[in-house]
mmCIF file of C-alpha atoms in Angstrom:
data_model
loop_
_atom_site.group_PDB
_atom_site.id
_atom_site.type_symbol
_atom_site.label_atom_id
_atom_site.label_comp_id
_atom_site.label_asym_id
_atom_site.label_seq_id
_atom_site.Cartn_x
_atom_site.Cartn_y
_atom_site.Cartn_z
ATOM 1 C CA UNK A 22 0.000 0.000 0.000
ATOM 2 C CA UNK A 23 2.774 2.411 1.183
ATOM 3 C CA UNK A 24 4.644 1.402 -2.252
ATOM 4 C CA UNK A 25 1.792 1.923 -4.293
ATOM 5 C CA UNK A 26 1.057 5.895 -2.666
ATOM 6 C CA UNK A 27 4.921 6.710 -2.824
ATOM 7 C CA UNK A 28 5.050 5.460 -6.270
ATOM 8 C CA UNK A 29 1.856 6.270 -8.115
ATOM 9 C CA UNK A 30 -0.294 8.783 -6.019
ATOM 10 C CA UNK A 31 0.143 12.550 -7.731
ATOM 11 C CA UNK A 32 -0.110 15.191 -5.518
ATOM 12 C CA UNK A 33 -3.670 16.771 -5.909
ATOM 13 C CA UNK A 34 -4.841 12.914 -5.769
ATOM 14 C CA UNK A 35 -7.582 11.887 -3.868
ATOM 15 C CA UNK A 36 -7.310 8.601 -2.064
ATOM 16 C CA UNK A 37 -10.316 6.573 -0.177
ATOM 17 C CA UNK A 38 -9.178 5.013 3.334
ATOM 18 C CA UNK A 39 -10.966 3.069 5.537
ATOM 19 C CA UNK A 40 -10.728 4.061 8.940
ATOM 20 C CA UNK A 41 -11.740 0.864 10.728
ATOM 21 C CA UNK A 42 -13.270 -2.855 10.523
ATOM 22 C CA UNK A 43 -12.007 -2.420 6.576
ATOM 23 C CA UNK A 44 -14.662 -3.751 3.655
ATOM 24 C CA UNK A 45 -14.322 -6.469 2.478
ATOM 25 C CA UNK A 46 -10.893 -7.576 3.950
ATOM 26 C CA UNK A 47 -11.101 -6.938 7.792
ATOM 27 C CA UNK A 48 -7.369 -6.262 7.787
ATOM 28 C CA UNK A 49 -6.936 -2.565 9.551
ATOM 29 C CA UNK A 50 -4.164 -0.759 9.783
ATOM 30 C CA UNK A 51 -1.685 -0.311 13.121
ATOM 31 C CA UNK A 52 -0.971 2.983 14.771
ATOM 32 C CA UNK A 53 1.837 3.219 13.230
ATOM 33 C CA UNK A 54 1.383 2.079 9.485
ATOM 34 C CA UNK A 55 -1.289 5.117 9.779
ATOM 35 C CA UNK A 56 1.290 7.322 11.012
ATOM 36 C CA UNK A 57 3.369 6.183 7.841
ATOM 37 C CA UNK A 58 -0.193 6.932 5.749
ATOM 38 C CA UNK A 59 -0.072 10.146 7.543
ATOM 39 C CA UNK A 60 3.337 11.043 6.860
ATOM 40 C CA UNK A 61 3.014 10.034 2.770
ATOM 41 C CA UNK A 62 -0.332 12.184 2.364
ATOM 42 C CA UNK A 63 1.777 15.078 3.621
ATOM 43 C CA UNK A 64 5.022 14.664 1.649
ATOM 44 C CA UNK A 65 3.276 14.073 -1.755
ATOM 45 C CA UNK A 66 0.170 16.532 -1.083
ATOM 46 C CA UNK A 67 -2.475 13.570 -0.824
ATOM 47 C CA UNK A 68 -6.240 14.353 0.476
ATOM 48 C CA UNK A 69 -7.777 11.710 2.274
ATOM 49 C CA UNK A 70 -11.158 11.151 2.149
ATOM 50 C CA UNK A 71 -12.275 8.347 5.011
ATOM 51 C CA UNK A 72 -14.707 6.135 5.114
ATOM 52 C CA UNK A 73 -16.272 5.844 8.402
ATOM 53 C CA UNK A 74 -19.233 3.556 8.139
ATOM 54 C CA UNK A 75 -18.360 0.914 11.059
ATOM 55 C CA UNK A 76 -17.487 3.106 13.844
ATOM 56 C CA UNK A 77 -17.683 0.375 17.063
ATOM 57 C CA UNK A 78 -17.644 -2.479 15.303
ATOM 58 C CA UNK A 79 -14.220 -3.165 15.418
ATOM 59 C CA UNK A 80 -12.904 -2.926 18.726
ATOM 60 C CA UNK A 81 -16.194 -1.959 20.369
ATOM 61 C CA UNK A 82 -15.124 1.293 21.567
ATOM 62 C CA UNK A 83 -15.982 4.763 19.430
ATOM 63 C CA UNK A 84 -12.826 6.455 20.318
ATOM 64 C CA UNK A 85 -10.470 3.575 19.535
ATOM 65 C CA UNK A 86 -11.985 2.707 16.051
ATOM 66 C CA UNK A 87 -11.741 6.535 14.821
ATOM 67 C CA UNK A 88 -7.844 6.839 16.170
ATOM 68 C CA UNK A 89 -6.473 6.777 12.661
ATOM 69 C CA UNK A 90 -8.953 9.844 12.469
ATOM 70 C CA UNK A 91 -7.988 11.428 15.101
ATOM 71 C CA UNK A 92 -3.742 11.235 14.430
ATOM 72 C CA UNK A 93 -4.502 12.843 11.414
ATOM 73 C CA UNK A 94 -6.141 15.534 13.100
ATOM 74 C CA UNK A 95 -3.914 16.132 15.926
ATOM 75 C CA UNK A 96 -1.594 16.672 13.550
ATOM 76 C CA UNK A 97 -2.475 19.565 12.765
ATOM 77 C CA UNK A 98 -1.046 19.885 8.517
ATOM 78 C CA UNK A 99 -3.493 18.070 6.997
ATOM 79 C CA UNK A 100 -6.292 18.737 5.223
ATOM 80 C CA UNK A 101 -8.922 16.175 4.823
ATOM 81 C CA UNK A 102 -12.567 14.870 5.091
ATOM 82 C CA UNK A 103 -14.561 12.137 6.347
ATOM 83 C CA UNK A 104 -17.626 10.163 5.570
ATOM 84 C CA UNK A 105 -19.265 9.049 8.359
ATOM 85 C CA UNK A 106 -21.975 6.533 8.321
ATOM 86 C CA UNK A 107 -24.361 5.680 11.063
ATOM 87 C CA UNK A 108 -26.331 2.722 8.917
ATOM 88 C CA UNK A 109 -24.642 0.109 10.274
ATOM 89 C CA UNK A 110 -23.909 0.934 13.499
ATOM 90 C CA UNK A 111 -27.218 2.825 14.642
ATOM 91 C CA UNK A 112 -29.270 -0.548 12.756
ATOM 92 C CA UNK A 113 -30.605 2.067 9.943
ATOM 93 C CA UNK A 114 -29.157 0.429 7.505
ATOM 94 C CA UNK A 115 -32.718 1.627 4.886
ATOM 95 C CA UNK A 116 -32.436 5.254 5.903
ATOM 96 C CA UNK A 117 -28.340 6.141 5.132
ATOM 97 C CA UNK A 118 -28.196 8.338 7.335
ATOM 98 C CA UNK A 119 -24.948 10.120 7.680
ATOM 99 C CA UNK A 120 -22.655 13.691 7.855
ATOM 100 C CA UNK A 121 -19.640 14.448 6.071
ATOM 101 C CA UNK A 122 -17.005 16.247 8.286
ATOM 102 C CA UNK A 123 -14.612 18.465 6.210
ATOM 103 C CA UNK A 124 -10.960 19.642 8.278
ATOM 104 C CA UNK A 125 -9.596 21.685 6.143
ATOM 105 C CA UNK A 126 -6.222 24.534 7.504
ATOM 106 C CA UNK A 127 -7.430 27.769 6.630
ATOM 107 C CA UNK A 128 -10.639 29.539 8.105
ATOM 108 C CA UNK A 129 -11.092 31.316 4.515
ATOM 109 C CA UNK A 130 -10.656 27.907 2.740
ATOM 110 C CA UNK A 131 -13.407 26.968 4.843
ATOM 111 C CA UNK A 132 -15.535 29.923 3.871
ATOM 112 C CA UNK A 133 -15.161 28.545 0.349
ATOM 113 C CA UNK A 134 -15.748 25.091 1.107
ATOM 114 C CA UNK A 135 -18.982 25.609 3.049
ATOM 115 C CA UNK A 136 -21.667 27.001 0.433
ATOM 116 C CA UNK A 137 -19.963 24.843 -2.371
ATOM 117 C CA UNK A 138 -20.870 21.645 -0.037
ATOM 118 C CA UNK A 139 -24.405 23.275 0.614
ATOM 119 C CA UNK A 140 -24.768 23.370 -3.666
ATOM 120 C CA UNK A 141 -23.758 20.002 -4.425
ATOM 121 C CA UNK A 142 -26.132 19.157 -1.374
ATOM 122 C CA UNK A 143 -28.755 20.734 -2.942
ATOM 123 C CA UNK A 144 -28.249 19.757 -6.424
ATOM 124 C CA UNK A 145 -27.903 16.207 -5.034
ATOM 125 C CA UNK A 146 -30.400 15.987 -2.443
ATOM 126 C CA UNK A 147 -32.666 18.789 -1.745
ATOM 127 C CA UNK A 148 -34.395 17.653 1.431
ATOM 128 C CA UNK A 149 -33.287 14.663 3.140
ATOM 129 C CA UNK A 150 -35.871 12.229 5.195
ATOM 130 C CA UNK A 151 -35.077 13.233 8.755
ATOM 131 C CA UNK A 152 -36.613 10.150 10.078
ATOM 132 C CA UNK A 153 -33.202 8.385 10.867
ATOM 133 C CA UNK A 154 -31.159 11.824 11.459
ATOM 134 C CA UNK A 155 -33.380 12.577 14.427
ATOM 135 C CA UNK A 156 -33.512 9.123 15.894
ATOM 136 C CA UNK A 157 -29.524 9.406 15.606
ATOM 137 C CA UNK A 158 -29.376 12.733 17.369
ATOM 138 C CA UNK A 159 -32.133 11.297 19.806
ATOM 139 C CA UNK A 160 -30.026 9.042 21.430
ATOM 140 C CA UNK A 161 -26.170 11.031 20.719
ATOM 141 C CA UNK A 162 -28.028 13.842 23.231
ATOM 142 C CA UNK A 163 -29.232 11.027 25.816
ATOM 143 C CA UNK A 164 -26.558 10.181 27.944
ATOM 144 C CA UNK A 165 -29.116 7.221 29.118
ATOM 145 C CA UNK A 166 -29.481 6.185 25.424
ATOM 146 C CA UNK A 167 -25.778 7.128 24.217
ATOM 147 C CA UNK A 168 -24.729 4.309 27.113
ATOM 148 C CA UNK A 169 -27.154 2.153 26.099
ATOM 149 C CA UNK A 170 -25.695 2.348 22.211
ATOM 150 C CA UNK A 171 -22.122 1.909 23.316
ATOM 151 C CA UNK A 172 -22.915 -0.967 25.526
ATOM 152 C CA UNK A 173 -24.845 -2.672 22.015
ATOM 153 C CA UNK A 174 -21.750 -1.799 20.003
ATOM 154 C CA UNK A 175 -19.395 -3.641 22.587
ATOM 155 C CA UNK A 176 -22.025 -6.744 22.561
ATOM 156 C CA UNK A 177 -21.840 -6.709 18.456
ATOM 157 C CA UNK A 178 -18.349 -6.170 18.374
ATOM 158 C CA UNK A 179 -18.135 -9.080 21.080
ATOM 159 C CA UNK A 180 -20.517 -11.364 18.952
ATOM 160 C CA UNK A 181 -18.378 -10.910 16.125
ATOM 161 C CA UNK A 182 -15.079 -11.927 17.488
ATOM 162 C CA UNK A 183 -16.578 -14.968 19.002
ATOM 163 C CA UNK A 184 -18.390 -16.062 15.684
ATOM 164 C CA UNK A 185 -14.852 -15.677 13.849
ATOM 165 C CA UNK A 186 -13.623 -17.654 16.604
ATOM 166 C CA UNK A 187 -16.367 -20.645 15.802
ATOM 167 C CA UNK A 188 -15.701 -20.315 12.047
ATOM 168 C CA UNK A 189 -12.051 -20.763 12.316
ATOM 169 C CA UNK A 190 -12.092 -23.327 15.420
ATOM 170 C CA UNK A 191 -14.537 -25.668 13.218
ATOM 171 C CA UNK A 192 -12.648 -25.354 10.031
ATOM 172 C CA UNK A 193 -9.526 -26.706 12.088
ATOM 173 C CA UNK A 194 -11.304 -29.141 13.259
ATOM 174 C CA UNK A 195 -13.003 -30.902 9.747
ATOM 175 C CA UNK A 196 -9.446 -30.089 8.248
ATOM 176 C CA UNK A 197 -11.159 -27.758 5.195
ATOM 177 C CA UNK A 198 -8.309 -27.036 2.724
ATOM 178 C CA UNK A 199 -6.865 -23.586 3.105
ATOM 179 C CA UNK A 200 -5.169 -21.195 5.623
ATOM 180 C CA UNK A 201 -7.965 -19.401 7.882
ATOM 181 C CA UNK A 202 -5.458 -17.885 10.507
ATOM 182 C CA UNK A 203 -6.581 -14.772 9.316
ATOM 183 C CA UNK A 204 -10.242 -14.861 10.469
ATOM 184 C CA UNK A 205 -8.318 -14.438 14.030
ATOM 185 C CA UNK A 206 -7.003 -11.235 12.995
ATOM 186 C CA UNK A 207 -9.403 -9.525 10.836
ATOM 187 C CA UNK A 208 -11.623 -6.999 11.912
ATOM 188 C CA UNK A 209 -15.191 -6.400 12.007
ATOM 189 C CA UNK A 210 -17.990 -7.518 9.409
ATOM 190 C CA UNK A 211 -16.097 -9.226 6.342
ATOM 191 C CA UNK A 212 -13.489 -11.572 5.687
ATOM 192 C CA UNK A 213 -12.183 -12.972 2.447
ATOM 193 C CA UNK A 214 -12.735 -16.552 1.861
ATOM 194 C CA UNK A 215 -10.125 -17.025 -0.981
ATOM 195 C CA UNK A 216 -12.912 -19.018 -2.308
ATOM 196 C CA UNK A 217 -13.388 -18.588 -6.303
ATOM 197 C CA UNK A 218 -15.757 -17.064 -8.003
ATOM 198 C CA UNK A 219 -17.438 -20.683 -9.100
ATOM 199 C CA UNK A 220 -17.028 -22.008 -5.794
ATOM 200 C CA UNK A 221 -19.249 -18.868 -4.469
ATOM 201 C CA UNK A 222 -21.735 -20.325 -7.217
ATOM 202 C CA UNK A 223 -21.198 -23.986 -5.948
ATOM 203 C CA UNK A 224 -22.417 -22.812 -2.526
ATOM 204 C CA UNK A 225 -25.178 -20.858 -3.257
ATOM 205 C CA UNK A 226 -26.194 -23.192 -5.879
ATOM 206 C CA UNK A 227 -25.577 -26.524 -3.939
ATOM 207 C CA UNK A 228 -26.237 -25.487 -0.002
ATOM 208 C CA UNK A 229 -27.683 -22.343 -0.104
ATOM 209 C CA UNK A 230 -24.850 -20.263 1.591
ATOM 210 C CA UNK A 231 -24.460 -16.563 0.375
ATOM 211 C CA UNK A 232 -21.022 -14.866 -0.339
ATOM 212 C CA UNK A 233 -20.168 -12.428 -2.832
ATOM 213 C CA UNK A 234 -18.048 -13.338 -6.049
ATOM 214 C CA UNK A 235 -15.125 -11.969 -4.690
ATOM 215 C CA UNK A 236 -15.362 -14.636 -1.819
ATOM 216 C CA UNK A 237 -16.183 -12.416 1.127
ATOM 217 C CA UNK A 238 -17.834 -13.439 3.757
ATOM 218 C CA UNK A 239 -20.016 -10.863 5.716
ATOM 219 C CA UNK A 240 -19.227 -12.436 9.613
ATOM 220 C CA UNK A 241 -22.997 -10.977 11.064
ATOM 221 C CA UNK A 242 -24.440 -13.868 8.763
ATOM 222 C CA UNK A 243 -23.168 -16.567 11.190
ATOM 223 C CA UNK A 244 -24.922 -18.264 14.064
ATOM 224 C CA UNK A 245 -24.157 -20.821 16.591
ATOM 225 C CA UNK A 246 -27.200 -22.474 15.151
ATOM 226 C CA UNK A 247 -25.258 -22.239 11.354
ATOM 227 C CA UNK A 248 -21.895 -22.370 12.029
ATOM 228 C CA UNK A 249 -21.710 -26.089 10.916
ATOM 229 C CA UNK A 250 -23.485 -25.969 8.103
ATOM 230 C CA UNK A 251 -21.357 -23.257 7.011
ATOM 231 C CA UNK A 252 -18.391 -25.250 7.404
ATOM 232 C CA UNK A 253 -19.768 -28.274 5.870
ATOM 233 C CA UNK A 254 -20.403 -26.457 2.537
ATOM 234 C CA UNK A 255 -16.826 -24.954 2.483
ATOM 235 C CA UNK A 256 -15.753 -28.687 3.229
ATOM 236 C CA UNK A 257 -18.082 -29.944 0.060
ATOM 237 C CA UNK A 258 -16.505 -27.159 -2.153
ATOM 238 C CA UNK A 259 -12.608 -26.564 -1.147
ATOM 239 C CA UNK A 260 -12.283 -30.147 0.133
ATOM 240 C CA UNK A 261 -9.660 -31.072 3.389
ATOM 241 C CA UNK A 262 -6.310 -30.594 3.799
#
């Protein structure tokens, strides 16, 4: 990745990161390889744009999963902007709802910035449904709700680390062909499978188990109740080791 930006980002270039519980691998960054992101999007004059759409579903804590947000921030010479979801997290997933946040260096940049966002806005969108803004902003200004949301977030974020834990643990255990170390390590909602794109249509086709063509897996899909069955149609289409 760090090649790729020192070698064939432009300055002026925008690039898209994402800032936590990454779709579709589930690899995130560390600290510091987003200090070295940090460092390259100064040197060659690179905006980043974030994509914020998981925010507590990574490590379960809201602070934690936007830290690659806030270095970039706290430094102080950057100028960048972030997309920030709450579909996924807030469960209102049919009413994208969402802000963009803009941190730019210059209060007369700003000034500029400002009624150009407010004419694409209204050239794109006019009047947004307010439905799921208001239940958002609801329970952010509850400190009785706001608790209750960050205690959910820490129970999905939970429920996904265990269910990773029952994929890879039953895998091992039926000897399916492949390396799945990584479902251990990767964060949040996806994974990739590694499967093909006509062993995706094998199991759909053959045991009625959902991935996309690319081979990832969306974790949220698994059970305790379908964990096996899961495992058994991997075992049908890769095989054992």
């Amino acid at each position: 990745m760090t090649r790729t930006l020192r070698k064939e980002a432009c300055e002026g270039d925008v690039i898209i990161l994402h800032a936590c519980a990454h779709n579709p691998t589930g690899a995130d960054l560390t600290r510091q390889q987003w200090e070295t992101v940090a460092e390259i999007c100064k040197e060659s004059g690179l905006f980043a744009v974030f994509d914020m759409a998981y925010q507590g579903f990574a490590s379960g804590d809201l602070a934690q999963d936007a830290s690659a947000i806030t270095h970039f921030f706290d430094r102080s010479d950057l100028e960048f902007a972030v997309a920030q979801s709450f579909s996924k997290n807030f469960g209102l997933y049919g009413e994208r709802v969402g802000v963009l946040h803009m941190v730019v260096l210059e209060t007369d940049t700003a000034a500029k910035v400002t009624p150009l966002l407010t004419q694409l806005s209204r050239a794109e969108i006019t009047s947004c449904p307010s439905y799921g803004a208001r239940i958002v902003a609801k329970i952010l200004s509850s400190p009785i709700l706001l608790g209750q949301w960050q205690q959910d977030l820490v129970t999905m974020s939970e429920r996904m680390k265990s269910m990773r834990k029952a994929l890879y643990q039953e895998l091992q255990r039926r000897a399916v062909r492949g390396s799945w170390e990584h479902l251990l390590t990767d964060i949040g909602m996806f994974s990739m499978t590694g499967l093909t794109r006509d062993q995706v249509d094998e199991l759909r086709t053959n045991h009625h188990i959902y991935l996309l063509p690319s081979g990832r897996l969306s974790v949220t899909g698994l059970t305790s109740n379908n964990v096996d069955i899961v495992v058994q149609g991997f075992l049908s289409v890769l095989g054992t080791n």
